[in-house]
C-alpha cells in the first residue's frame, strides 16, 4: 500500500520553529522515522508545501491509497483543501504535533476533522507514526 504524508505551511521549519510547542525534531527526521516504521511493508511518500494550491494539486494527482495530512494553519482555514479531499475520496488521517485543543480557540476549528477517518493530535512525531500504523494495520 502507498501512503502519502502531506505537511502544510511552516512545517519545513520544524526543529527551529517554536521548539517548546513543536519539539526539536526536523521534518526530515520525522520522515525517516516513518520510512523505518513502514519497514518496506508500505510505500511512504512525502510532500511539504507552504502553498495552499500546491497542496490541493498534490491531493488531486496522488495515486496513494491513503493520506496522512498535517495541514498546519490551513487546517483551520482551508475549504479548498477540504474540497480537494472530498473530490478524491481517499481515506485521510488528520495529524498534529501539538494538542490543538489545548491551544488557542482558533485552532479548535478544523475544516478536515469531520471528513477524516480520524484525528491524532498532541503526540509530536508519534502522531504521524500512529497514523501510519493504522494504514498498515488495515492492509495486513
Ligand atoms: C499544527 C497545529 C496548527 O494549529 C499550526 O498552525 C501548525 C502545526 C501541529 O502540528 O500541531 O502549523 O498543525
Short mmCIF file of N, CA, C and O and ligand atoms in Angstrom, two decimals:
data_model
loop_
_atom_site.label_atom_id
_atom_site.label_comp_id
_atom_site.label_asym_id
_atom_site.label_seq_id
_atom_site.Cartn_x
_atom_site.Cartn_y
_atom_site.Cartn_z
N UNK A 1 0.83 -1.20 0.00
CA UNK A 1 0.00 0.00 0.00
C UNK A 1 0.87 1.25 0.00
O UNK A 1 1.96 1.25 0.52
N UNK A 2 0.33 2.27 -0.63
CA UNK A 2 1.07 3.52 -0.71
C UNK A 2 0.37 4.60 0.15
O UNK A 2 -0.85 4.77 0.05
N UNK A 3 1.17 5.25 1.00
CA UNK A 3 0.64 6.30 1.88
C UNK A 3 1.37 7.60 1.57
O UNK A 3 2.60 7.63 1.49
N UNK A 4 0.61 8.64 1.37
CA UNK A 4 1.19 9.97 1.13
C UNK A 4 1.10 10.80 2.41
O UNK A 4 0.01 10.94 2.98
N UNK A 5 2.23 11.34 2.83
CA UNK A 5 2.26 12.21 4.00
C UNK A 5 2.39 13.65 3.51
O UNK A 5 3.39 14.00 2.87
N UNK A 6 1.38 14.46 3.79
CA UNK A 6 1.40 15.86 3.35
C UNK A 6 1.59 16.76 4.56
O UNK A 6 0.84 16.65 5.55
N UNK A 7 2.55 17.63 4.48
CA UNK A 7 2.75 18.65 5.51
C UNK A 7 2.56 20.03 4.91
O UNK A 7 3.11 20.35 3.85
N UNK A 8 1.81 20.85 5.60
CA UNK A 8 1.48 22.18 5.12
C UNK A 8 2.45 23.24 5.61
O UNK A 8 3.60 22.95 5.98
N UNK A 9 2.00 24.48 5.63
CA UNK A 9 2.88 25.63 5.86
C UNK A 9 3.61 25.60 7.19
O UNK A 9 3.05 25.21 8.21
N UNK A 10 4.85 26.03 7.12
CA UNK A 10 5.75 26.21 8.28
C UNK A 10 6.26 24.91 8.87
O UNK A 10 7.10 24.93 9.77
N UNK A 11 5.79 23.78 8.36
CA UNK A 11 6.26 22.51 8.93
C UNK A 11 7.66 22.17 8.42
O UNK A 11 8.36 21.35 9.03
N UNK A 12 8.11 22.83 7.35
CA UNK A 12 9.51 22.71 6.93
C UNK A 12 10.44 23.39 7.96
O UNK A 12 11.64 23.18 7.92
N UNK A 13 9.88 24.17 8.87
CA UNK A 13 10.68 24.89 9.87
C UNK A 13 10.81 24.10 11.18
O UNK A 13 11.36 24.62 12.17
N UNK A 14 10.28 22.90 11.21
CA UNK A 14 10.38 22.09 12.45
C UNK A 14 11.84 21.93 12.84
O UNK A 14 12.71 21.73 11.98
N UNK A 15 12.09 21.99 14.15
CA UNK A 15 13.47 21.92 14.63
C UNK A 15 14.01 23.31 14.94
O UNK A 15 14.91 23.47 15.76
N UNK A 16 13.42 24.32 14.27
CA UNK A 16 13.81 25.72 14.51
C UNK A 16 12.64 26.49 15.09
O UNK A 16 12.77 27.46 15.80
N UNK A 17 11.44 26.04 14.74
CA UNK A 17 10.23 26.79 14.98
C UNK A 17 9.61 26.46 16.34
O UNK A 17 9.40 25.27 16.63
N UNK A 18 9.31 27.48 17.16
CA UNK A 18 8.58 27.31 18.44
C UNK A 18 8.84 25.93 19.07
O UNK A 18 7.92 25.14 19.26
N UNK A 19 10.08 25.72 19.44
CA UNK A 19 10.51 24.38 19.91
C UNK A 19 9.75 23.91 21.14
O UNK A 19 9.57 22.71 21.35
N UNK A 20 9.30 24.87 21.97
CA UNK A 20 8.59 24.47 23.19
C UNK A 20 7.23 23.84 22.85
O UNK A 20 6.67 23.07 23.62
N UNK A 21 6.72 24.15 21.66
CA UNK A 21 5.43 23.56 21.23
C UNK A 21 5.66 22.36 20.31
O UNK A 21 5.05 21.31 20.47
N UNK A 22 6.58 22.52 19.36
CA UNK A 22 6.70 21.50 18.31
C UNK A 22 7.90 20.57 18.48
O UNK A 22 8.04 19.62 17.72
N UNK A 23 8.75 20.86 19.48
CA UNK A 23 9.89 19.99 19.73
C UNK A 23 11.09 20.32 18.85
O UNK A 23 11.07 21.30 18.09
N UNK A 24 12.09 19.50 18.95
CA UNK A 24 13.39 19.77 18.32
C UNK A 24 13.56 19.00 17.01
O UNK A 24 14.50 19.22 16.27
N UNK A 25 12.68 18.06 16.77
CA UNK A 25 12.86 17.18 15.62
C UNK A 25 12.59 17.91 14.30
O UNK A 25 11.62 18.66 14.21
N UNK A 26 13.42 17.65 13.31
CA UNK A 26 13.16 18.24 11.99
C UNK A 26 12.14 17.37 11.24
O UNK A 26 11.94 16.20 11.58
N UNK A 27 11.58 17.95 10.19
CA UNK A 27 10.62 17.19 9.37
C UNK A 27 11.33 16.01 8.70
O UNK A 27 10.75 14.93 8.58
N UNK A 28 12.57 16.23 8.33
CA UNK A 28 13.35 15.16 7.72
C UNK A 28 13.46 13.95 8.66
O UNK A 28 13.30 12.80 8.24
N UNK A 29 13.72 14.24 9.94
CA UNK A 29 13.85 13.15 10.93
C UNK A 29 12.51 12.43 11.10
O UNK A 29 12.46 11.20 11.20
N UNK A 30 11.43 13.20 11.15
CA UNK A 30 10.10 12.57 11.27
C UNK A 30 9.86 11.65 10.06
O UNK A 30 9.41 10.51 10.20
N UNK A 31 10.21 12.16 8.87
CA UNK A 31 10.00 11.35 7.66
C UNK A 31 10.84 10.07 7.70
O UNK A 31 10.36 9.00 7.29
N UNK A 32 12.06 10.18 8.22
CA UNK A 32 12.91 8.98 8.35
C UNK A 32 12.27 7.97 9.31
O UNK A 32 12.30 6.76 9.06
N UNK A 33 11.69 8.49 10.40
CA UNK A 33 11.01 7.60 11.36
C UNK A 33 9.90 6.82 10.65
O UNK A 33 9.67 5.63 10.91
N UNK A 34 9.19 7.51 9.75
CA UNK A 34 8.07 6.87 9.06
C UNK A 34 8.55 5.81 8.07
O UNK A 34 7.93 4.74 7.96
N UNK A 35 9.65 6.09 7.42
CA UNK A 35 10.20 5.10 6.49
C UNK A 35 10.61 3.86 7.27
O UNK A 35 10.36 2.72 6.85
N UNK A 36 11.20 4.07 8.46
CA UNK A 36 11.59 2.92 9.30
C UNK A 36 10.38 2.13 9.75
O UNK A 36 10.37 0.90 9.74
N UNK A 37 9.35 2.88 10.15
CA UNK A 37 8.11 2.23 10.60
C UNK A 37 7.50 1.40 9.45
O UNK A 37 7.00 0.30 9.67
N UNK A 38 7.55 1.94 8.25
CA UNK A 38 6.97 1.25 7.09
C UNK A 38 7.72 -0.04 6.81
O UNK A 38 7.12 -1.03 6.37
N UNK A 39 9.03 -0.05 7.06
CA UNK A 39 9.85 -1.25 7.01
C UNK A 39 9.65 -2.04 5.70
O UNK A 39 9.56 -3.28 5.72
N UNK A 40 9.48 -1.32 4.64
CA UNK A 40 9.30 -1.95 3.34
C UNK A 40 7.92 -2.56 3.11
O UNK A 40 7.61 -3.01 2.02
N UNK A 41 7.06 -2.52 4.15
CA UNK A 41 5.72 -3.12 4.01
C UNK A 41 4.72 -2.12 3.43
O UNK A 41 3.67 -2.50 2.92
N UNK A 42 5.04 -0.85 3.58
CA UNK A 42 4.22 0.19 2.95
C UNK A 42 5.18 1.14 2.24
O UNK A 42 6.32 1.31 2.67
N UNK A 43 4.69 1.71 1.15
CA UNK A 43 5.49 2.72 0.45
C UNK A 43 5.02 4.08 0.96
O UNK A 43 3.82 4.38 0.89
N UNK A 44 5.95 4.85 1.50
CA UNK A 44 5.55 6.15 2.07
C UNK A 44 6.16 7.26 1.22
O UNK A 44 7.37 7.26 0.96
N UNK A 45 5.31 8.18 0.79
CA UNK A 45 5.77 9.33 0.00
C UNK A 45 5.54 10.60 0.81
O UNK A 45 4.59 10.65 1.61
N UNK A 46 6.36 11.61 0.54
CA UNK A 46 6.30 12.83 1.35
C UNK A 46 6.14 14.05 0.46
O UNK A 46 6.75 14.14 -0.60
N UNK A 47 5.34 14.98 0.96
CA UNK A 47 5.16 16.25 0.25
C UNK A 47 4.97 17.34 1.29
O UNK A 47 4.18 17.19 2.22
N UNK A 48 5.74 18.41 1.14
CA UNK A 48 5.55 19.58 2.02
C UNK A 48 5.42 20.81 1.14
O UNK A 48 6.16 20.97 0.17
N UNK A 49 4.46 21.66 1.49
CA UNK A 49 4.35 22.92 0.77
C UNK A 49 3.79 24.00 1.69
O UNK A 49 2.96 23.73 2.57
N UNK A 50 4.26 25.22 1.44
CA UNK A 50 3.73 26.37 2.17
C UNK A 50 2.57 27.02 1.40
O UNK A 50 2.06 28.06 1.82
N UNK A 51 2.17 26.39 0.29
CA UNK A 51 1.16 27.00 -0.59
C UNK A 51 -0.09 26.13 -0.70
O UNK A 51 -0.02 24.95 -1.09
N UNK A 52 -1.20 26.73 -0.43
CA UNK A 52 -2.49 26.00 -0.41
C UNK A 52 -2.77 25.30 -1.74
O UNK A 52 -3.13 24.12 -1.77
N UNK A 53 -2.59 26.03 -2.85
CA UNK A 53 -2.89 25.47 -4.17
C UNK A 53 -2.02 24.26 -4.51
O UNK A 53 -2.47 23.33 -5.18
N UNK A 54 -0.78 24.30 -4.05
CA UNK A 54 0.12 23.16 -4.31
C UNK A 54 -0.36 21.92 -3.55
O UNK A 54 -0.24 20.80 -4.05
N UNK A 55 -0.88 22.14 -2.35
CA UNK A 55 -1.40 21.01 -1.56
C UNK A 55 -2.65 20.45 -2.25
O UNK A 55 -2.81 19.24 -2.39
N UNK A 56 -3.52 21.35 -2.71
CA UNK A 56 -4.72 20.93 -3.44
C UNK A 56 -4.31 20.10 -4.67
O UNK A 56 -4.84 19.01 -4.91
N UNK A 57 -3.32 20.58 -5.42
CA UNK A 57 -2.86 19.88 -6.62
C UNK A 57 -2.32 18.50 -6.29
O UNK A 57 -2.59 17.53 -7.02
N UNK A 58 -1.56 18.40 -5.22
CA UNK A 58 -0.99 17.10 -4.83
C UNK A 58 -2.10 16.13 -4.43
O UNK A 58 -2.04 14.94 -4.80
N UNK A 59 -3.10 16.60 -3.72
CA UNK A 59 -4.23 15.73 -3.34
C UNK A 59 -4.93 15.22 -4.61
O UNK A 59 -5.27 14.04 -4.71
N UNK A 60 -5.07 16.09 -5.61
CA UNK A 60 -5.74 15.68 -6.87
C UNK A 60 -4.96 14.59 -7.59
O UNK A 60 -5.55 13.69 -8.17
N UNK A 61 -3.62 14.73 -7.60
CA UNK A 61 -2.87 13.85 -8.50
C UNK A 61 -2.28 12.62 -7.84
O UNK A 61 -1.81 11.72 -8.53
N UNK A 62 -2.32 12.52 -6.50
CA UNK A 62 -1.68 11.36 -5.88
C UNK A 62 -2.41 10.05 -6.22
O UNK A 62 -3.63 10.02 -6.36
N UNK A 63 -1.60 9.00 -6.35
CA UNK A 63 -2.20 7.68 -6.53
C UNK A 63 -2.07 6.85 -5.24
O UNK A 63 -2.20 5.63 -5.28
N UNK A 64 -1.79 7.53 -4.13
CA UNK A 64 -1.67 6.83 -2.84
C UNK A 64 -3.02 6.25 -2.42
O UNK A 64 -4.08 6.75 -2.82
N UNK A 65 -2.95 5.22 -1.57
CA UNK A 65 -4.18 4.60 -1.06
C UNK A 65 -4.75 5.37 0.13
O UNK A 65 -5.93 5.26 0.45
N UNK A 66 -3.86 6.09 0.82
CA UNK A 66 -4.31 6.85 1.99
C UNK A 66 -3.41 8.06 2.18
O UNK A 66 -2.28 8.10 1.71
N UNK A 67 -3.94 9.05 2.90
CA UNK A 67 -3.20 10.31 3.10
C UNK A 67 -3.11 10.60 4.59
O UNK A 67 -4.11 10.52 5.32
N UNK A 68 -1.89 10.91 5.04
CA UNK A 68 -1.69 11.44 6.38
C UNK A 68 -1.45 12.93 6.19
O UNK A 68 -0.54 13.33 5.47
N UNK A 69 -2.29 13.74 6.79
CA UNK A 69 -2.27 15.18 6.50
C UNK A 69 -2.09 16.02 7.75
O UNK A 69 -2.93 15.97 8.66
N UNK A 70 -0.98 16.76 7.80
CA UNK A 70 -0.86 17.85 8.76
C UNK A 70 -0.91 19.12 7.92
O UNK A 70 0.10 19.53 7.34
N UNK A 71 -2.07 19.73 7.85
CA UNK A 71 -2.25 20.90 7.00
C UNK A 71 -1.78 22.18 7.70
O UNK A 71 -1.95 23.28 7.15
N UNK A 72 -1.18 22.05 8.90
CA UNK A 72 -0.72 23.24 9.62
C UNK A 72 -1.87 24.21 9.80
O UNK A 72 -3.02 23.81 10.06
N UNK A 73 -1.59 25.49 9.63
CA UNK A 73 -2.61 26.51 9.84
C UNK A 73 -3.77 26.39 8.85
O UNK A 73 -4.90 26.83 9.14
N UNK A 74 -3.53 25.78 7.67
CA UNK A 74 -4.63 25.59 6.71
C UNK A 74 -5.73 24.68 7.25
O UNK A 74 -6.86 24.71 6.76
N UNK A 75 -5.39 23.87 8.25
CA UNK A 75 -6.40 23.05 8.91
C UNK A 75 -7.60 23.91 9.33
O UNK A 75 -8.75 23.50 9.21
N UNK A 76 -7.27 25.09 9.83
CA UNK A 76 -8.27 25.93 10.47
C UNK A 76 -8.92 26.93 9.51
O UNK A 76 -9.79 27.70 9.90
N UNK A 77 -8.45 26.93 8.25
CA UNK A 77 -8.93 27.96 7.32
C UNK A 77 -9.38 27.44 5.95
O UNK A 77 -10.13 28.12 5.26
N UNK A 78 -8.87 26.25 5.54
CA UNK A 78 -8.93 25.95 4.11
C UNK A 78 -10.11 25.07 3.67
O UNK A 78 -10.09 23.84 3.79
N UNK A 79 -11.09 25.73 3.10
CA UNK A 79 -12.20 24.99 2.48
C UNK A 79 -11.70 24.34 1.18
O UNK A 79 -12.18 23.28 0.77
N UNK A 80 -10.68 24.95 0.56
CA UNK A 80 -10.12 24.39 -0.69
C UNK A 80 -9.49 23.02 -0.44
O UNK A 80 -9.68 22.09 -1.25
N UNK A 81 -8.75 22.88 0.65
CA UNK A 81 -8.14 21.57 0.95
C UNK A 81 -9.23 20.56 1.32
O UNK A 81 -9.21 19.41 0.88
N UNK A 82 -10.20 21.00 2.08
CA UNK A 82 -11.34 20.12 2.40
C UNK A 82 -12.00 19.61 1.11
O UNK A 82 -12.24 18.41 0.94
N UNK A 83 -12.29 20.54 0.19
CA UNK A 83 -12.98 20.16 -1.05
C UNK A 83 -12.13 19.23 -1.90
O UNK A 83 -12.66 18.32 -2.55
N UNK A 84 -10.81 19.44 -1.88
CA UNK A 84 -9.91 18.55 -2.64
C UNK A 84 -9.99 17.14 -2.08
O UNK A 84 -10.05 16.16 -2.83
N UNK A 85 -10.00 17.02 -0.77
CA UNK A 85 -10.09 15.69 -0.13
C UNK A 85 -11.42 15.03 -0.49
O UNK A 85 -11.48 13.84 -0.79
N UNK A 86 -12.48 15.82 -0.49
CA UNK A 86 -13.80 15.27 -0.85
C UNK A 86 -13.81 14.84 -2.32
O UNK A 86 -14.45 13.84 -2.68
N UNK A 87 -13.09 15.57 -3.15
CA UNK A 87 -13.07 15.29 -4.60
C UNK A 87 -12.42 13.94 -4.89
O UNK A 87 -12.81 13.25 -5.83
N UNK A 88 -11.40 13.57 -4.10
CA UNK A 88 -10.70 12.31 -4.41
C UNK A 88 -11.19 11.15 -3.55
O UNK A 88 -10.89 10.00 -3.82
N UNK A 89 -11.90 11.48 -2.51
CA UNK A 89 -12.44 10.50 -1.55
C UNK A 89 -11.49 9.34 -1.22
O UNK A 89 -11.81 8.18 -1.40
N UNK A 90 -10.31 9.71 -0.75
CA UNK A 90 -9.37 8.72 -0.21
C UNK A 90 -9.38 8.86 1.30
O UNK A 90 -9.62 9.96 1.80
N UNK A 91 -9.09 7.78 2.03
CA UNK A 91 -9.05 7.93 3.48
C UNK A 91 -7.93 8.86 3.91
O UNK A 91 -6.80 8.75 3.43
N UNK A 92 -8.28 9.80 4.77
CA UNK A 92 -7.29 10.76 5.27
C UNK A 92 -7.29 10.74 6.80
O UNK A 92 -8.34 10.63 7.43
N UNK A 93 -6.09 10.77 7.36
CA UNK A 93 -5.95 10.91 8.81
C UNK A 93 -5.33 12.28 9.07
O UNK A 93 -4.26 12.60 8.54
N UNK A 94 -6.04 13.10 9.83
CA UNK A 94 -5.55 14.43 10.19
C UNK A 94 -4.61 14.29 11.38
O UNK A 94 -4.98 13.66 12.38
N UNK A 95 -3.41 14.82 11.26
CA UNK A 95 -2.48 14.75 12.38
C UNK A 95 -1.97 16.14 12.75
O UNK A 95 -1.89 17.03 11.91
N UNK A 96 -1.63 16.26 14.03
CA UNK A 96 -0.98 17.47 14.54
C UNK A 96 0.06 17.06 15.56
O UNK A 96 -0.18 16.13 16.36
N UNK A 97 1.18 17.75 15.54
CA UNK A 97 2.21 17.52 16.56
C UNK A 97 1.70 17.94 17.93
O UNK A 97 1.86 17.24 18.93
N UNK A 98 1.13 19.14 17.99
CA UNK A 98 0.64 19.69 19.25
C UNK A 98 -0.81 19.27 19.47
O UNK A 98 -1.49 18.86 18.52
N UNK A 99 -1.25 19.38 20.71
CA UNK A 99 -2.67 19.15 21.00
C UNK A 99 -3.40 20.46 20.71
O UNK A 99 -3.41 21.38 21.53
N UNK A 100 -4.01 20.52 19.53
CA UNK A 100 -4.63 21.79 19.11
C UNK A 100 -5.78 22.20 20.04
O UNK A 100 -6.08 23.39 20.17
N UNK A 101 -6.37 21.23 20.73
CA UNK A 101 -7.50 21.54 21.61
C UNK A 101 -7.05 22.15 22.94
O UNK A 101 -7.87 22.70 23.68
N UNK A 102 -5.76 22.06 23.23
CA UNK A 102 -5.22 22.68 24.45
C UNK A 102 -4.62 24.05 24.14
O UNK A 102 -3.98 24.66 24.99
N UNK A 103 -4.83 24.52 22.90
CA UNK A 103 -4.22 25.78 22.47
C UNK A 103 -5.30 26.84 22.19
O UNK A 103 -6.40 26.72 22.68
N UNK A 104 -4.94 27.87 21.45
CA UNK A 104 -5.88 28.97 21.21
C UNK A 104 -7.18 28.43 20.58
O UNK A 104 -7.16 27.47 19.82
N UNK A 105 -8.25 29.17 20.84
CA UNK A 105 -9.55 28.70 20.36
C UNK A 105 -9.62 28.59 18.83
O UNK A 105 -10.29 27.70 18.30
N UNK A 106 -8.91 29.47 18.13
CA UNK A 106 -8.98 29.41 16.65
C UNK A 106 -8.40 28.11 16.11
O UNK A 106 -8.68 27.73 14.98
N UNK A 107 -7.62 27.40 16.94
CA UNK A 107 -7.07 26.11 16.50
C UNK A 107 -8.03 24.94 16.78
O UNK A 107 -7.76 23.81 16.40
N UNK A 108 -9.13 25.23 17.46
CA UNK A 108 -10.09 24.15 17.76
C UNK A 108 -10.95 23.82 16.54
O UNK A 108 -11.50 22.74 16.44
N UNK A 109 -11.07 24.79 15.64
CA UNK A 109 -11.88 24.57 14.43
C UNK A 109 -11.03 23.91 13.35
O UNK A 109 -9.92 24.36 13.06
N UNK A 110 -11.52 22.81 12.80
CA UNK A 110 -10.81 22.17 11.69
C UNK A 110 -11.79 21.96 10.55
O UNK A 110 -12.93 21.51 10.77
N UNK A 111 -11.35 22.27 9.33
CA UNK A 111 -12.18 22.01 8.14
C UNK A 111 -12.00 20.59 7.63
O UNK A 111 -12.61 20.21 6.63
N UNK A 112 -11.15 19.82 8.33
CA UNK A 112 -10.82 18.48 7.85
C UNK A 112 -11.38 17.37 8.74
O UNK A 112 -11.77 16.31 8.26
N UNK A 113 -11.43 17.63 10.07
CA UNK A 113 -11.75 16.56 11.03
C UNK A 113 -12.99 15.75 10.69
O UNK A 113 -12.98 14.53 10.79
N UNK A 114 -14.07 16.42 10.30
CA UNK A 114 -15.34 15.70 10.13
C UNK A 114 -15.38 14.85 8.85
O UNK A 114 -16.26 14.01 8.71
N UNK A 115 -14.41 15.08 7.95
CA UNK A 115 -14.37 14.23 6.75
C UNK A 115 -13.18 13.26 6.82
O UNK A 115 -12.93 12.51 5.88
N UNK A 116 -12.43 13.32 7.92
CA UNK A 116 -11.27 12.44 8.10
C UNK A 116 -11.71 11.12 8.69
O UNK A 116 -12.76 11.01 9.33
N UNK A 117 -10.86 10.10 8.46
CA UNK A 117 -11.06 8.81 9.14
C UNK A 117 -10.91 9.01 10.63
O UNK A 117 -11.64 8.45 11.44
N UNK A 118 -9.94 9.82 11.01
CA UNK A 118 -9.69 10.12 12.42
C UNK A 118 -8.71 11.25 12.56
O UNK A 118 -8.13 11.71 11.56
N UNK A 119 -8.55 11.69 13.79
CA UNK A 119 -7.66 12.81 14.10
C UNK A 119 -6.71 12.39 15.21
O UNK A 119 -7.15 11.81 16.21
N UNK A 120 -5.42 12.66 15.02
CA UNK A 120 -4.41 12.35 16.05
C UNK A 120 -3.65 13.65 16.33
O UNK A 120 -3.00 14.20 15.44
N UNK A 121 -3.75 14.12 17.56
CA UNK A 121 -3.25 15.45 17.87
C UNK A 121 -2.56 15.44 19.23
O UNK A 121 -3.16 15.02 20.23
N UNK A 122 -1.31 15.89 19.28
CA UNK A 122 -0.67 16.10 20.58
C UNK A 122 0.45 15.14 20.91
O UNK A 122 1.01 15.22 22.00
N UNK A 123 0.81 14.26 20.00
CA UNK A 123 1.82 13.25 20.31
C UNK A 123 3.15 13.50 19.59
O UNK A 123 3.96 12.58 19.43
N UNK A 124 3.37 14.73 19.17
CA UNK A 124 4.61 15.05 18.46
C UNK A 124 4.75 14.17 17.22
O UNK A 124 3.75 13.87 16.54
N UNK A 125 5.98 13.73 16.97
CA UNK A 125 6.24 12.89 15.78
C UNK A 125 5.41 11.61 15.82
O UNK A 125 5.07 11.06 14.77
N UNK A 126 5.09 11.14 17.02
CA UNK A 126 4.32 9.89 17.14
C UNK A 126 2.92 10.03 16.54
O UNK A 126 2.32 9.02 16.16
N UNK A 127 2.39 11.23 16.43
CA UNK A 127 1.08 11.40 15.78
C UNK A 127 1.12 10.82 14.37
O UNK A 127 0.18 10.15 13.92
N UNK A 128 2.22 11.08 13.65
CA UNK A 128 2.37 10.57 12.28
C UNK A 128 2.54 9.04 12.31
O UNK A 128 2.01 8.34 11.46
N UNK A 129 3.34 8.57 13.28
CA UNK A 129 3.63 7.13 13.35
C UNK A 129 2.34 6.35 13.63
O UNK A 129 2.06 5.33 12.99
N UNK A 130 1.51 6.86 14.55
CA UNK A 130 0.24 6.19 14.86
C UNK A 130 -0.66 6.13 13.62
O UNK A 130 -1.34 5.13 13.36
N UNK A 131 -0.66 7.22 12.86
CA UNK A 131 -1.48 7.26 11.64
C UNK A 131 -1.00 6.21 10.64
O UNK A 131 -1.81 5.47 10.05
N UNK A 132 0.31 6.11 10.48
CA UNK A 132 0.86 5.12 9.54
C UNK A 132 0.55 3.71 10.02
O UNK A 132 0.22 2.83 9.22
N UNK A 133 0.66 3.50 11.33
CA UNK A 133 0.33 2.18 11.90
C UNK A 133 -1.09 1.79 11.52
O UNK A 133 -1.37 0.65 11.18
N UNK A 134 -2.01 2.74 11.60
CA UNK A 134 -3.40 2.45 11.26
C UNK A 134 -3.51 1.96 9.81
O UNK A 134 -4.13 0.93 9.53
N UNK A 135 -2.89 2.72 8.89
CA UNK A 135 -2.99 2.32 7.48
C UNK A 135 -2.36 0.95 7.25
O UNK A 135 -2.88 0.13 6.51
N UNK A 136 -1.23 0.69 7.91
CA UNK A 136 -0.55 -0.61 7.72
C UNK A 136 -1.38 -1.74 8.29
O UNK A 136 -1.45 -2.83 7.72
N UNK A 137 -2.02 -1.49 9.39
CA UNK A 137 -2.90 -2.49 10.02
C UNK A 137 -4.07 -2.84 9.09
O UNK A 137 -4.44 -4.00 8.94
N UNK A 138 -4.62 -1.82 8.45
CA UNK A 138 -5.74 -2.04 7.52
C UNK A 138 -5.33 -2.92 6.35
O UNK A 138 -6.14 -3.63 5.77
N UNK A 139 -4.06 -2.83 6.00
CA UNK A 139 -3.54 -3.51 4.81
C UNK A 139 -3.11 -4.94 5.11
O UNK A 139 -2.88 -5.72 4.20
N UNK A 140 -3.00 -5.29 6.41
CA UNK A 140 -2.39 -6.59 6.75
C UNK A 140 -3.42 -7.73 6.73
O UNK A 140 -4.60 -7.51 6.69
C1 LIG B 1 -0.09 22.13 13.82
C2 LIG B 1 -1.10 22.95 14.64
C3 LIG B 1 -1.60 24.12 13.82
O1 LIG B 1 -2.54 24.87 14.58
C4 LIG B 1 -0.45 25.04 13.45
O2 LIG B 1 -0.90 26.10 12.65
C5 LIG B 1 0.66 24.32 12.80
C6 LIG B 1 1.05 23.00 13.31
C7 LIG B 1 0.54 20.98 14.63
O3 LIG B 1 1.11 20.10 14.03
O4 LIG B 1 0.46 20.99 15.87
O5 LIG B 1 1.31 24.82 11.91
O6 LIG B 1 -0.77 21.56 12.71
#
